[in-house]
PDB file of C-alpha atoms in Angstrom:
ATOM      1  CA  UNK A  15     -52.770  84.592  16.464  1.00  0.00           C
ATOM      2  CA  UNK A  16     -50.278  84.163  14.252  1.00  0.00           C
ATOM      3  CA  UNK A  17     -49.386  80.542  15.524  1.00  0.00           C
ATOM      4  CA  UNK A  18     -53.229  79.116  14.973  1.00  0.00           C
ATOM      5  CA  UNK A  19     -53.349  80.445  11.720  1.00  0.00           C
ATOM      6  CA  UNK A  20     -50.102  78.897  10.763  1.00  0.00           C
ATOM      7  CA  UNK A  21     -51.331  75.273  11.395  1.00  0.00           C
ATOM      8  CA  UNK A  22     -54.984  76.205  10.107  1.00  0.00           C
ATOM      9  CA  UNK A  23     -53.381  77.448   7.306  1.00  0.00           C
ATOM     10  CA  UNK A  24     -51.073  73.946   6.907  1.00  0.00           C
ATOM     11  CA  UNK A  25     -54.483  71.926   6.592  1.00  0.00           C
ATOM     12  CA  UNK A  26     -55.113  72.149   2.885  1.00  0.00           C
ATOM     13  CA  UNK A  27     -51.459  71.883   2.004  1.00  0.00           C
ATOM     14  CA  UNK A  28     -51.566  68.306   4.100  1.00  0.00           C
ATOM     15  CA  UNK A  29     -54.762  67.664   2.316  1.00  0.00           C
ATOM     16  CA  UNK A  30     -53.413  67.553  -0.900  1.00  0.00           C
ATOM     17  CA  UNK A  31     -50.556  65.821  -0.185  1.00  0.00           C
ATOM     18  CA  UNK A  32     -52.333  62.923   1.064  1.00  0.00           C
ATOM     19  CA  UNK A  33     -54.540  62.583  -1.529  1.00  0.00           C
ATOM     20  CA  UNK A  34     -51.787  63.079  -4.694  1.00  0.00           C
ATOM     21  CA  UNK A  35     -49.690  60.035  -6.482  1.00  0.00           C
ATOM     22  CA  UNK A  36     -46.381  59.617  -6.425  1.00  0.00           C
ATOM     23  CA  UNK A  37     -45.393  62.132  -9.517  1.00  0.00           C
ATOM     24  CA  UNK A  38     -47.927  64.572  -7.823  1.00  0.00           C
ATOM     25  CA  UNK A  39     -51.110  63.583  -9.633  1.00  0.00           C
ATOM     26  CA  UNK A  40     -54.129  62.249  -7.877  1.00  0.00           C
ATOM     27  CA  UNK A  41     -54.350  59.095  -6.465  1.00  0.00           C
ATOM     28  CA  UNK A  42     -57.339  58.220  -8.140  1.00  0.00           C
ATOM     29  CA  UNK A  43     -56.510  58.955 -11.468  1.00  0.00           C
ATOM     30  CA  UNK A  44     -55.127  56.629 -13.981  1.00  0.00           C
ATOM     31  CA  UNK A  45     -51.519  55.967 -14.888  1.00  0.00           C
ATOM     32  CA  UNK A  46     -50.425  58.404 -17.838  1.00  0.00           C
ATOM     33  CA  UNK A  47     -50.730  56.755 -21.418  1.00  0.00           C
ATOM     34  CA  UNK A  48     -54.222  54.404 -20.083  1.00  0.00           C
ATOM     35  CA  UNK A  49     -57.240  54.698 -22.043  1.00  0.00           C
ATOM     36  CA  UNK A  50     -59.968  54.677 -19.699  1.00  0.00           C
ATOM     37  CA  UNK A  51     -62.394  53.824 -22.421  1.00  0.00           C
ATOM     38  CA  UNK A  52     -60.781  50.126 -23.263  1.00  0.00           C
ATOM     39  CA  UNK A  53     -60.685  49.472 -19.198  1.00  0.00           C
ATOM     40  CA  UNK A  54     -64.373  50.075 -18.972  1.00  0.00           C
ATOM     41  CA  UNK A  55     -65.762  48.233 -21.869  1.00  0.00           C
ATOM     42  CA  UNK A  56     -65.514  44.233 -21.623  1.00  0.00           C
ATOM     43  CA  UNK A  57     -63.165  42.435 -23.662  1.00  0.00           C
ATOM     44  CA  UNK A  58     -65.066  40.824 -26.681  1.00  0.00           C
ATOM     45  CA  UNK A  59     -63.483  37.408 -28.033  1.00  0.00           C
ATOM     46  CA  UNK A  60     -63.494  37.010 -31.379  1.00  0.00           C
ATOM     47  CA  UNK A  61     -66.332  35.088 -33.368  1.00  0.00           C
ATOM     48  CA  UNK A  62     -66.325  31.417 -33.057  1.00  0.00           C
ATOM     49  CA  UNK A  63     -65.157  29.056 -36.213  1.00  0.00           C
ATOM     50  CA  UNK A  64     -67.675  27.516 -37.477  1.00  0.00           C
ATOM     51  CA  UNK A  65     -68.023  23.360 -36.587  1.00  0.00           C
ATOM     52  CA  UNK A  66     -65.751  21.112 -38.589  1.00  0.00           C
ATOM     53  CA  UNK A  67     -66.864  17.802 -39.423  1.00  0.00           C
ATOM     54  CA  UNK A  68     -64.046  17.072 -41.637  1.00  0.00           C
ATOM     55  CA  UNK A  69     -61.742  14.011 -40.220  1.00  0.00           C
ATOM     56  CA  UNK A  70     -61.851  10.482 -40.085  1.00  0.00           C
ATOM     57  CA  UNK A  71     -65.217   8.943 -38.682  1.00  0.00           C
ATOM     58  CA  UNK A  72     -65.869   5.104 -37.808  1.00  0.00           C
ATOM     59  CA  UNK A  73     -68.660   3.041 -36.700  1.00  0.00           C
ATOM     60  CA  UNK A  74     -69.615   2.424 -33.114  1.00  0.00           C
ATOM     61  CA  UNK A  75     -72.525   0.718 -33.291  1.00  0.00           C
ATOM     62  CA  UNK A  76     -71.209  -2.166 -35.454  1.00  0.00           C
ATOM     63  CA  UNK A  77     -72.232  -5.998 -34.349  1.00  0.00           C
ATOM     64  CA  UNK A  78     -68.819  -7.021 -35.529  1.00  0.00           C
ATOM     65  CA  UNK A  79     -65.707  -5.829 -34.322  1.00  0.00           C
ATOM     66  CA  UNK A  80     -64.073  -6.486 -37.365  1.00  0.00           C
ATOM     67  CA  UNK A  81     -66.320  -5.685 -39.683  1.00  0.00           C
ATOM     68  CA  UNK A  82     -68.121  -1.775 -39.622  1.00  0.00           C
ATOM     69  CA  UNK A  83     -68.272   1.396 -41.984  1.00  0.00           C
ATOM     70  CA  UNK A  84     -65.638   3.961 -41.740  1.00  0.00           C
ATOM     71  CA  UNK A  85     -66.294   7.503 -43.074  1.00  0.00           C
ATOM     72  CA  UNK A  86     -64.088  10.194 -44.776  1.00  0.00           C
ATOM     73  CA  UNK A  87     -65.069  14.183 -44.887  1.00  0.00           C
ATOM     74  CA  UNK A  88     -63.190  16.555 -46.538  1.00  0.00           C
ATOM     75  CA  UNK A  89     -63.345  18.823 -49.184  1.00  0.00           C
ATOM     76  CA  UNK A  90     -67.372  19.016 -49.689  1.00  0.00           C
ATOM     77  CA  UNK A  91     -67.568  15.145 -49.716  1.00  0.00           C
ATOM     78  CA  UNK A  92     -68.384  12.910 -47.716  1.00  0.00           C
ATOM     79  CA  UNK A  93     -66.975   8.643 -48.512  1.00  0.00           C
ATOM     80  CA  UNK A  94     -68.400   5.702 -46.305  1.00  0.00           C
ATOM     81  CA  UNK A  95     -66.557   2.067 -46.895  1.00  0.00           C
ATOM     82  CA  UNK A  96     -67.943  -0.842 -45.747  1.00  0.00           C
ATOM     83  CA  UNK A  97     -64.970  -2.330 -43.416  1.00  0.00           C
ATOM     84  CA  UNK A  98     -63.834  -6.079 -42.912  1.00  0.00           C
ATOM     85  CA  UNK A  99     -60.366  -6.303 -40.994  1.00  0.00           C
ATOM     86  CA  UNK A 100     -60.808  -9.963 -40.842  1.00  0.00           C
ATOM     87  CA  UNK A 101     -60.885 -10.178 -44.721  1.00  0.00           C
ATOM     88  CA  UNK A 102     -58.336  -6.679 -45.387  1.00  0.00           C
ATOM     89  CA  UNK A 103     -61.182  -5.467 -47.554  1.00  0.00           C
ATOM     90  CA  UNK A 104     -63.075  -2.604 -48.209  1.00  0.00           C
ATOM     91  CA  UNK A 105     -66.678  -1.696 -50.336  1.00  0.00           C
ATOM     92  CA  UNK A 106     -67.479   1.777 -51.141  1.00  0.00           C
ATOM     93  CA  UNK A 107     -70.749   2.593 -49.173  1.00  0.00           C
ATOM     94  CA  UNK A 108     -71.483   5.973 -49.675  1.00  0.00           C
ATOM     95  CA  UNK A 109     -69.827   9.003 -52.256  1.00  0.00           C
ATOM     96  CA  UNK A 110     -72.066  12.368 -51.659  1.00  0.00           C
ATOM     97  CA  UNK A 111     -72.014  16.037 -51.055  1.00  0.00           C
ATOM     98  CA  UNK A 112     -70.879  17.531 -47.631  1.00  0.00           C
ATOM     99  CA  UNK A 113     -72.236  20.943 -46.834  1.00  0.00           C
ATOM    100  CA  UNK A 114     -70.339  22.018 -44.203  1.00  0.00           C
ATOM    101  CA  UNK A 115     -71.964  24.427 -41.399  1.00  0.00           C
ATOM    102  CA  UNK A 116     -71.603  28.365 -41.699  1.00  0.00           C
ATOM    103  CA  UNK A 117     -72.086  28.413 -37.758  1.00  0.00           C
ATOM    104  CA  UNK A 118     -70.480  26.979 -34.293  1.00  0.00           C
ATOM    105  CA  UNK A 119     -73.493  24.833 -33.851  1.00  0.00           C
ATOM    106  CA  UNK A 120     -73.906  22.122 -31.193  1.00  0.00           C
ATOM    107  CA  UNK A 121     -75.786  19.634 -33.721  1.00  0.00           C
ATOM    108  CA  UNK A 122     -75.783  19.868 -37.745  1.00  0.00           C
ATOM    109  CA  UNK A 123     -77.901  18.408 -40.475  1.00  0.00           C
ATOM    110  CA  UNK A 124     -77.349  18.379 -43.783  1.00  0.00           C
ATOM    111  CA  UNK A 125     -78.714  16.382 -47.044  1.00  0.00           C
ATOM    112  CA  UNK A 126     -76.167  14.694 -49.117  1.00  0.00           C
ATOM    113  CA  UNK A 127     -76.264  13.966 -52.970  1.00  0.00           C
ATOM    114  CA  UNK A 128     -75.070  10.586 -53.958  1.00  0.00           C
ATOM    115  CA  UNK A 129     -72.288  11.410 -56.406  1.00  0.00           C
ATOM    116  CA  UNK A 130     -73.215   8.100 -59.059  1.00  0.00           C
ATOM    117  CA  UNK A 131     -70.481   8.630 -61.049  1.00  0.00           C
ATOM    118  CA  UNK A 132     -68.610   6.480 -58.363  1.00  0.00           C
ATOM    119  CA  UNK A 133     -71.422   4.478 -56.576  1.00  0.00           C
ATOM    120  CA  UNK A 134     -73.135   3.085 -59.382  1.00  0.00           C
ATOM    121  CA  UNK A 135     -70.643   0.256 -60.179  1.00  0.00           C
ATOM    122  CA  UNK A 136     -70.194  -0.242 -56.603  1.00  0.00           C
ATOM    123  CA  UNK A 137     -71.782  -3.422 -55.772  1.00  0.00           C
ATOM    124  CA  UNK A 138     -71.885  -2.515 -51.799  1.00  0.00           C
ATOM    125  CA  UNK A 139     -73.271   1.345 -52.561  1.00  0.00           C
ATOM    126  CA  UNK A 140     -76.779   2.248 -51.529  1.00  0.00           C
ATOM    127  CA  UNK A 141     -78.770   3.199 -54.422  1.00  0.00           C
ATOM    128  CA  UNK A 142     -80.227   6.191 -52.704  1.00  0.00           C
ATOM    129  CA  UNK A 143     -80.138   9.503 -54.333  1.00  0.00           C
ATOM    130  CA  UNK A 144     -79.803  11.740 -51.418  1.00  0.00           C
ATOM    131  CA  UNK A 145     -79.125  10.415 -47.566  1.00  0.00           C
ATOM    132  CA  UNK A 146     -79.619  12.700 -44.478  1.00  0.00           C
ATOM    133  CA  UNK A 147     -76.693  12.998 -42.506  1.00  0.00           C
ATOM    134  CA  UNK A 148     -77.018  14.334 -38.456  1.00  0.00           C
ATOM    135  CA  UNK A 149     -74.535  15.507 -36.194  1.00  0.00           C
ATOM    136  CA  UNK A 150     -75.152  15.905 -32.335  1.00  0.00           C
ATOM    137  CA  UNK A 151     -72.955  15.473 -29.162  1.00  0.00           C
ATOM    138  CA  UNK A 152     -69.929  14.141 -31.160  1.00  0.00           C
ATOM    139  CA  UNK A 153     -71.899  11.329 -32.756  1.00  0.00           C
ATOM    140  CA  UNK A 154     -72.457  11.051 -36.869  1.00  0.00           C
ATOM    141  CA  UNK A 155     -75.359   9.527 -37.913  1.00  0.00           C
ATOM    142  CA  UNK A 156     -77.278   8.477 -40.776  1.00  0.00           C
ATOM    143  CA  UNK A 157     -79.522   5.783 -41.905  1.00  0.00           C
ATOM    144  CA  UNK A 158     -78.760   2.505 -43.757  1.00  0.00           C
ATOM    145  CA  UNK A 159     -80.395   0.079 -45.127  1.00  0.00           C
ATOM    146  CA  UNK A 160     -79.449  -3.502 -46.348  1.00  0.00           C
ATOM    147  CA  UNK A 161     -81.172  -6.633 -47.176  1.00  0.00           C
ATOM    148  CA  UNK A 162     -84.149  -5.359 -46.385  1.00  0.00           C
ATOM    149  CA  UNK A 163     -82.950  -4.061 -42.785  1.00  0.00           C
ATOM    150  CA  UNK A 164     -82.489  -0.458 -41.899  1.00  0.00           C
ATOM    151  CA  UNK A 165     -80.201   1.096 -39.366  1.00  0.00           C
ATOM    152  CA  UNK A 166     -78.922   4.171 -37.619  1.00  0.00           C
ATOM    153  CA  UNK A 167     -75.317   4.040 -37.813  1.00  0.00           C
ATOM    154  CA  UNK A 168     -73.681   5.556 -35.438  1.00  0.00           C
ATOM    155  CA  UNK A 169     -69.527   7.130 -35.940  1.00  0.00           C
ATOM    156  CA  UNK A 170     -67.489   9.364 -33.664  1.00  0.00           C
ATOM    157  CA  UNK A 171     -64.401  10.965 -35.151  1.00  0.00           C
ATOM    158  CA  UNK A 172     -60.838   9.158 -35.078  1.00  0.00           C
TER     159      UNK A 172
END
C-alpha cells in the first residue's frame, strides 16, 4: 500500500510544478514590478494641435502663370500681394486679421478685418472692410473682386 500511495501522493507535487514560473511563481501571473492596471487600460495619445494655417500660400487658380496673388499668415495676420514675375512687381492685396483655430479641424472659417492703416493707400487693395476666408482639404479660399468681376481664389501652402 505503501507504493500506490507514494505516487498518489507525488500528483499534487507534479501539479504544481507544472503550473509554476521559472522563480517558482505561477505561470500566469505577471512579471514582478508590472502594473497590471496600465496593461489593461488602452494607451491614450495625447490631444491633437490645433490646425496651423500659418506659412506661405499662392494662387492656383490664376489665368496667368506669371501673374497671381501670393498670401502670408503669421502672427494673427493675414497679407495677400498681387504677383507679376514678368514685371518683378508686387501690389498689396489684402492686410487683415487671422484668427487662428482652437481645434484640429478638417476645414476652418474665419472673418478677417481689413487692417486700413496699410490698405488704404494701396492702389491694388480691396476696399472691403471684412473678407471671409475658408479653409478645406488643403485649399485657401476667399473671394475677390476686381473691375467689376468677382472670383474664388484658390491657394495651397508653399
Amino acid at each position: 500500500m505503501r507504493r500506490l500511495l507514494t505516487p498518489v501522493a507525488l500528483i499534487p507535487i507534479l501539479f504544481l510544478a507544472a503550473c509554476s514560473g521559472v522563480d517558482g511563481e505561477p505561470a500566469s501571473a505577471p512579471p514582478a514590478g508590472s502594473n497590471d492596471t496600465a496593461a489593461a487600460v488602452e494607451t491614450q495619445a495625447p490631444p491633437a494641435a490645433p490646425l496651423d494655417l500659418t506659412g506661405d500660400w499662392v494662387q492656383t487658380n490664376s489665368n496667368s502663370e506669371s501673374s497671381y496673388q501670393a498670401a502670408t499668415i503669421s502672427d494673427g495676420e493675414i497679407v495677400i500681394n498681387w504677383v507679376n514675375d514678368a514685371e518683378s512687381t508686387s501690389a498689396l492685396y489684402w492686410a487683415g486679421t487671422y484668427v487662428a483655430p482652437t481645434e484640429d479641424v478638417e476645414s476652418y472659417t474665419w472673418d478677417s478685418a481689413n487692417d486700413t492703416t496699410q490698405t488704404e493707400s494701396a492702389l491694388m487693395a480691396s476696399g472691403d472692410a471684412t473678407k471671409v476666408f475658408t479653409f478645406e482639404g488643403d485649399v485657401l479660399t476667399y473671394e475677390l473682386t476686381a473691375l467689376g468681376v468677382t472670383m474664388t481664389v484658390e491657394m495651397s501652402r508653399q
